[in-house]
mmCIF file of C-alpha atoms in Angstrom:
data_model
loop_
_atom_site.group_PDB
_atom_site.id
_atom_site.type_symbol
_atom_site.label_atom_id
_atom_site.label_comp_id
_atom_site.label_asym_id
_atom_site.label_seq_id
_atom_site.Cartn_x
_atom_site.Cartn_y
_atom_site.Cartn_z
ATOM 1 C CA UNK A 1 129.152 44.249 87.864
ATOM 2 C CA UNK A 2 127.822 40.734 88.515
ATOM 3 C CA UNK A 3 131.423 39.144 87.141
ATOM 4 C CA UNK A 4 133.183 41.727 89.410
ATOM 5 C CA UNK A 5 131.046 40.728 92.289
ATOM 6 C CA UNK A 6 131.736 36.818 91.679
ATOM 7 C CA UNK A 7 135.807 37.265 91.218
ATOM 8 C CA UNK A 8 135.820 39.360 94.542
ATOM 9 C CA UNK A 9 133.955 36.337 95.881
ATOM 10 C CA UNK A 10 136.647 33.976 95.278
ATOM 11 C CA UNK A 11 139.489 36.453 95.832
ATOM 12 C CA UNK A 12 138.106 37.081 99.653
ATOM 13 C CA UNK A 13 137.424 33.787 100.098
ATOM 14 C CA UNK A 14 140.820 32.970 99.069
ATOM 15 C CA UNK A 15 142.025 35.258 101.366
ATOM 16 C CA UNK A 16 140.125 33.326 104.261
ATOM 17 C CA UNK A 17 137.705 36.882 104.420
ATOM 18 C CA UNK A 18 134.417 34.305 104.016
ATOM 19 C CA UNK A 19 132.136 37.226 105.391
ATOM 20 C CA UNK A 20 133.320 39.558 102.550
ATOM 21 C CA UNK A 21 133.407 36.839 100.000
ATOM 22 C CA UNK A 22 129.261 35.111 101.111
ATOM 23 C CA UNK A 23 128.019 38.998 100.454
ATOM 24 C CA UNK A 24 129.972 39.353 97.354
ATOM 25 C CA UNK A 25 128.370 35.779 96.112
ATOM 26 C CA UNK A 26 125.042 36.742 97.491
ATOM 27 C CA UNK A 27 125.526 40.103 95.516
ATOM 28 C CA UNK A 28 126.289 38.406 92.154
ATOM 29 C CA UNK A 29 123.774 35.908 92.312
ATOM 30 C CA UNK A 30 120.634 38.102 92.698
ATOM 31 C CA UNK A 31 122.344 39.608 89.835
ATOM 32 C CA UNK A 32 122.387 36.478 87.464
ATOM 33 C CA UNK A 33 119.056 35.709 88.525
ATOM 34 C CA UNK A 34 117.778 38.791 87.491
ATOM 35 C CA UNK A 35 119.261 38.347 84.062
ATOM 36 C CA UNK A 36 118.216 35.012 84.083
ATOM 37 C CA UNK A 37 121.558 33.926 83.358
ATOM 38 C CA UNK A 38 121.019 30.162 85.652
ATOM 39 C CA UNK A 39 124.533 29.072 84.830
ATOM 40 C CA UNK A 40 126.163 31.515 86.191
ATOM 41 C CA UNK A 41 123.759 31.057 88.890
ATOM 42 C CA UNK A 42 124.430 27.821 89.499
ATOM 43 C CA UNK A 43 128.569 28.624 89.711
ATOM 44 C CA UNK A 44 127.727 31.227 92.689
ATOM 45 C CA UNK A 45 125.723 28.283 94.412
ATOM 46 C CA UNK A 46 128.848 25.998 94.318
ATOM 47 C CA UNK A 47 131.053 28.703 95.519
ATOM 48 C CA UNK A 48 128.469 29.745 98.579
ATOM 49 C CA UNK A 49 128.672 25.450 99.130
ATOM 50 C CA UNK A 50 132.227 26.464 99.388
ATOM 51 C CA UNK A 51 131.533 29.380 102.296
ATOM 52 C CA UNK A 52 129.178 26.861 104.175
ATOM 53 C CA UNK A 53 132.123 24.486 104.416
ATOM 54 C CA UNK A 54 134.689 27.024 105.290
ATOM 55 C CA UNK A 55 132.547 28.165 107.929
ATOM 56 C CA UNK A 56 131.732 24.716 108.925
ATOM 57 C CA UNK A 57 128.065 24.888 108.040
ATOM 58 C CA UNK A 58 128.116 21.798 106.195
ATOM 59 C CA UNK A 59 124.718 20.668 106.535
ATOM 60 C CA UNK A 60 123.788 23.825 103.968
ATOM 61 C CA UNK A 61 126.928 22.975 101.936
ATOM 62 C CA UNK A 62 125.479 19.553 101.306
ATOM 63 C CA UNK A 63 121.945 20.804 100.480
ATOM 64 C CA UNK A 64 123.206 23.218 98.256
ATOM 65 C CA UNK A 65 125.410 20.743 96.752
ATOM 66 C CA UNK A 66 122.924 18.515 95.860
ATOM 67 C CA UNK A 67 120.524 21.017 94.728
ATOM 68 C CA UNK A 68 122.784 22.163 92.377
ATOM 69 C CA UNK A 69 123.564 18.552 91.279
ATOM 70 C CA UNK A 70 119.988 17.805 90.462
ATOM 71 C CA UNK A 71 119.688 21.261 88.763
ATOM 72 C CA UNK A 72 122.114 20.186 86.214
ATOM 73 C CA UNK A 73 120.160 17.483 85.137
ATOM 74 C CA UNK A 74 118.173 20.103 83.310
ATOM 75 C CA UNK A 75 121.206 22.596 81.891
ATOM 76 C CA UNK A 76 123.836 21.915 79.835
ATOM 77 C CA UNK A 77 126.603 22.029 81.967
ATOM 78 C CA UNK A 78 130.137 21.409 81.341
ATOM 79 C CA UNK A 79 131.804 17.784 82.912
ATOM 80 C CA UNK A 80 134.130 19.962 85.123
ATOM 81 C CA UNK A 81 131.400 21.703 85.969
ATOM 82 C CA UNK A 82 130.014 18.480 86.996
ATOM 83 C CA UNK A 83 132.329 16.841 88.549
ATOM 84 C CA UNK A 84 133.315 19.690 90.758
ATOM 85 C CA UNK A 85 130.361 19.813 92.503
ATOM 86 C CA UNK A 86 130.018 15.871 93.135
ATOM 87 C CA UNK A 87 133.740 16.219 94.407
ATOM 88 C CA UNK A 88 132.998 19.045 97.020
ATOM 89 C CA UNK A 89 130.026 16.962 98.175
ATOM 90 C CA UNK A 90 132.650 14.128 98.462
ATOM 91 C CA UNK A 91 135.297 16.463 100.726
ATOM 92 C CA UNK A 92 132.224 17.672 102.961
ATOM 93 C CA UNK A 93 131.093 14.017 103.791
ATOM 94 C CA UNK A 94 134.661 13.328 104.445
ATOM 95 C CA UNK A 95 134.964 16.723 107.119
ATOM 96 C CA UNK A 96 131.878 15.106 108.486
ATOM 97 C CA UNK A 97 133.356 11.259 108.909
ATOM 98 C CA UNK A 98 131.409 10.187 106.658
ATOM 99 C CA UNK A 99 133.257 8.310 104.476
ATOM 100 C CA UNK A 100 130.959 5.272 103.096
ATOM 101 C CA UNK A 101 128.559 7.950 101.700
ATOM 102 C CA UNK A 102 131.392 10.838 100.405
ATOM 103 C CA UNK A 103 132.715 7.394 98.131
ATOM 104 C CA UNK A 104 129.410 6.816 96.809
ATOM 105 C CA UNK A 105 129.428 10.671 95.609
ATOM 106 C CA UNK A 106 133.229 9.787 94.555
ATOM 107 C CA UNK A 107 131.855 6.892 92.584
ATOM 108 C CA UNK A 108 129.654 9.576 90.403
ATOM 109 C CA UNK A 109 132.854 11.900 90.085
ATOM 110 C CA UNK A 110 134.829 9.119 89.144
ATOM 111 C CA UNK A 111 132.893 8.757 85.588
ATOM 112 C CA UNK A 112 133.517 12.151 84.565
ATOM 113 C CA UNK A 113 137.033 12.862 85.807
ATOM 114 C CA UNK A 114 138.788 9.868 86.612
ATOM 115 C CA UNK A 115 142.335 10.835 87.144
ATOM 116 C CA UNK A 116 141.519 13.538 89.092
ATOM 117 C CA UNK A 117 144.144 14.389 91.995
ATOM 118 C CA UNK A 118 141.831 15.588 94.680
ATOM 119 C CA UNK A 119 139.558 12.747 93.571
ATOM 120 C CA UNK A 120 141.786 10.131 93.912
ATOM 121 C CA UNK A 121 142.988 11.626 97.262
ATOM 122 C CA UNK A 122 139.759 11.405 98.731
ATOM 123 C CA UNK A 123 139.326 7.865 97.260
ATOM 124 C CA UNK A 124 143.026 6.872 99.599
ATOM 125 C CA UNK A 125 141.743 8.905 102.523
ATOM 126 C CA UNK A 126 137.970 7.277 102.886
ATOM 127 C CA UNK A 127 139.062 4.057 102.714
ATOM 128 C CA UNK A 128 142.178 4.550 104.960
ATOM 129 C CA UNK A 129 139.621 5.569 107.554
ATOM 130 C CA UNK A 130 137.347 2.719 106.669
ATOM 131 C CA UNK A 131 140.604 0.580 107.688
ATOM 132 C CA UNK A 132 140.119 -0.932 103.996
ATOM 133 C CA UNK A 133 144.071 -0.714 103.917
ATOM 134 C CA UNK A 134 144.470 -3.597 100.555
ATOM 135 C CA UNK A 135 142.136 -1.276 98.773
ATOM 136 C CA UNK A 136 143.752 1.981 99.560
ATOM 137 C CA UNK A 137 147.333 0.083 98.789
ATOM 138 C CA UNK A 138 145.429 -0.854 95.122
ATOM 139 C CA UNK A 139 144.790 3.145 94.679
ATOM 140 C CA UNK A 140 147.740 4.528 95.599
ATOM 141 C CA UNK A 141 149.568 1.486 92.834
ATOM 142 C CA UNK A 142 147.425 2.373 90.672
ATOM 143 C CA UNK A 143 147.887 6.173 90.659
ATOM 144 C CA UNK A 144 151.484 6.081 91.982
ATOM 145 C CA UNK A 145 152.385 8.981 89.549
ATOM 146 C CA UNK A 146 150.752 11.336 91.627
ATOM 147 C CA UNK A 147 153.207 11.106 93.822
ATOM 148 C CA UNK A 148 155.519 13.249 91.036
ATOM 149 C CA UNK A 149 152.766 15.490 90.690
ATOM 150 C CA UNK A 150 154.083 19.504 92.202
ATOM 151 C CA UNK A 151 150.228 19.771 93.418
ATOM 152 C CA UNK A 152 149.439 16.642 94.469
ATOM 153 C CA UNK A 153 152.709 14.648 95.159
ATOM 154 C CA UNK A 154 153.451 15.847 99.157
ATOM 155 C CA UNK A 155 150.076 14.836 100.150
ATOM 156 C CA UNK A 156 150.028 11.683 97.934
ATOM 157 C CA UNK A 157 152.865 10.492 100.297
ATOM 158 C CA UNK A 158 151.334 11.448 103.120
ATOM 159 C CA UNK A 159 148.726 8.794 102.753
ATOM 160 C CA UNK A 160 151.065 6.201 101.023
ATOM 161 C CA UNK A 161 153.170 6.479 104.805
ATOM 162 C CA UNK A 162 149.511 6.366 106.628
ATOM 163 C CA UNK A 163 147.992 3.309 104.502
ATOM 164 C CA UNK A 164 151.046 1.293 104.843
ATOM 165 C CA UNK A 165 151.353 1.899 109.041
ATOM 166 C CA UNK A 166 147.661 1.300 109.778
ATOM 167 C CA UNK A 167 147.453 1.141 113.201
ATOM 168 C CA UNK A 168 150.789 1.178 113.557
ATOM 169 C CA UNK A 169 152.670 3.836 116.441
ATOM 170 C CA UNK A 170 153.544 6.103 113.027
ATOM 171 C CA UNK A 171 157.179 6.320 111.723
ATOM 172 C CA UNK A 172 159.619 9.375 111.644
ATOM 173 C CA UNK A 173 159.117 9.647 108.146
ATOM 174 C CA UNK A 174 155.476 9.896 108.612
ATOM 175 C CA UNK A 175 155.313 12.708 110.867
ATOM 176 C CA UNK A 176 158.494 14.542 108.990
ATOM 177 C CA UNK A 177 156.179 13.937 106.018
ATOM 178 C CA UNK A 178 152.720 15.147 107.570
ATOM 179 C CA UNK A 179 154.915 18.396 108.760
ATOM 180 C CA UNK A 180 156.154 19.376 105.315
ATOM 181 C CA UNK A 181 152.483 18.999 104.255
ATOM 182 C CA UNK A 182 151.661 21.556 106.730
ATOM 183 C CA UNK A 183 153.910 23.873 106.184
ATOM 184 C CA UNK A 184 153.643 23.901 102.327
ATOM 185 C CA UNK A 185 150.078 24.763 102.565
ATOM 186 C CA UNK A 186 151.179 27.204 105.236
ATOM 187 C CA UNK A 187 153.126 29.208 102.905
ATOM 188 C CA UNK A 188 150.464 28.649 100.308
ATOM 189 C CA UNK A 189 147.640 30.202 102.701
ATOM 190 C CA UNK A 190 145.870 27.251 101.138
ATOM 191 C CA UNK A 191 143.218 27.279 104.223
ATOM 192 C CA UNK A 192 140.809 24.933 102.658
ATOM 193 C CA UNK A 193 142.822 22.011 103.310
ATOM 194 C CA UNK A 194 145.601 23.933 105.735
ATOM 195 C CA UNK A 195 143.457 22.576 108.914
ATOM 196 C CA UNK A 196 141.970 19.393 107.482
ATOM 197 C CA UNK A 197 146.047 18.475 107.443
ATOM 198 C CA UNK A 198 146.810 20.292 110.744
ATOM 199 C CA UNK A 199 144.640 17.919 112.255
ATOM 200 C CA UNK A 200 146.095 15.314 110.670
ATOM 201 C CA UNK A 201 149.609 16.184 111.659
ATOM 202 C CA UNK A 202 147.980 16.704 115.276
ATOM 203 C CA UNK A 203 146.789 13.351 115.015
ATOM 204 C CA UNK A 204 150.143 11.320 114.415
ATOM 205 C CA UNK A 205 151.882 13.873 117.243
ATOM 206 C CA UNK A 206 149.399 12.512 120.048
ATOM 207 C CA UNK A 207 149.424 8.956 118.613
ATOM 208 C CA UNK A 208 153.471 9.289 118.911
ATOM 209 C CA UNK A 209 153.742 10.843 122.475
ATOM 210 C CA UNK A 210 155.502 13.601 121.560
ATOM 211 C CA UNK A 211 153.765 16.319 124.101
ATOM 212 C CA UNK A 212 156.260 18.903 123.423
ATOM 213 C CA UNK A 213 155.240 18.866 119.382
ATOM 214 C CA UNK A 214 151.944 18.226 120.197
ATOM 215 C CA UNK A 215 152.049 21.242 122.228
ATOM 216 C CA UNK A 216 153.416 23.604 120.066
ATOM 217 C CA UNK A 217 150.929 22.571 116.983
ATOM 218 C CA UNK A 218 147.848 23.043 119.169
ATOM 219 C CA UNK A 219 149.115 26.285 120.279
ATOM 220 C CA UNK A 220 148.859 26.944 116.431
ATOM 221 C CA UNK A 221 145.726 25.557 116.072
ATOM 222 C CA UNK A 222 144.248 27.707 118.773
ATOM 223 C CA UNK A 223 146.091 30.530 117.048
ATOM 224 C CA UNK A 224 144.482 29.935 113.950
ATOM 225 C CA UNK A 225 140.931 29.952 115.300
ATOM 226 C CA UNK A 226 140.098 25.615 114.783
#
């Protein structure tokens, strides 16, 4: 019943239902712990991490984050495993502007799973916002394949427009671009990064003075509860 309570976990909090999915976690957890089964313990703890952010609690994401980091120091745990958990701390420092410490964190990921996509998104994004536009620019050549990638490729372009304007009032094709984002991950229900984007799309509108657009996506945004 433990497995059962961890997979309805992740389906809920697929499904944006993050009260149903923290009790399911909490459920299966006390469960592994009780059959001192600490791996499996340790995968709940990443996927709570993963409720705190949702929920925008992301001073207990990053202390269970790191707990679980340290805890793998002492259990033989899989690279993915790994470098999953250093990546999530990444993406929280990043939702909290923090962006010199999430690449220190992306440093660590970096020597387990290199050519990660998320990874190397976050890498583009931090120092985009650090306004360290040559070394975004050397990211983006160097992983430029990405940008053919059906998971990765839309939001690879994204930044690729945003690093090259800067400061820049954005272009057309960056806003057309940030739009087609949106409404892929729309479709997807992907609502991890569905408002992290929506913001970003937000962001260009305001910068570009179109009120009626801007409007209409912060009438979404209120919609959607951000």
């Amino acid at each position: 019943s433990a497995m059962i309570y961890y997979h309805l976990s992740i389906l809920y909090h697929g499904c944006a239902r993050y009260e149903e999915s923290e009790k399911y976690i909490q459920k299966a957890k006390q469960l592994f712990v009780e059959g001192c089964s600490y791996k499996r313990v340790l995968n709940c703890d990443i996927q709570l991490a993963n409720y705190y952010i949702r929920v925008g609690r992301y001073d207990l994401a990053i202390d269970l984050l790191k707990s679980c980091i340290e805890t793998m120091r002492y259990l033989n745990v899989n690279t993915h495993t790994k470098a999953l958990a250093l990546r999530n701390t990444a993406w929280t420092y990043i939702l909290l502007n923090e962006f010199d410490n999430s690449l220190k964190i992306l440093e660590a990921a970096e020597q387990l799973e290199p050519e990660n996509g998320n990874l190397i998104l976050y890498k583009i994004w931090c120092n985009y916002k650090l306004e360290k536009y040559n070394t975004a620019k050397e990211i983006i050549s160097d992983n430029y394949e990405l940008s053919k990638d059906r998971n990765y490729g839309d939001r690879f372009q994204l930044f690729d427009y945003l690093v090259n304007q800067g400061k820049q009032r954005p272009a057309k094709r960056t806003i057309t671009q940030a739009k087609k984002v949106y409404f892929k991950l729309a479709d997807e229900q992907r609502f991890g990064n569905l408002f992290f984007y929506l913001d970003i799309l937000i962001d260009l509108l305001e910068r570009d003075g179109d009120k009626d657009e801007l409007i209409h996506f912060l009438k979404i945004k209120g919609h959607l509860g951000k």
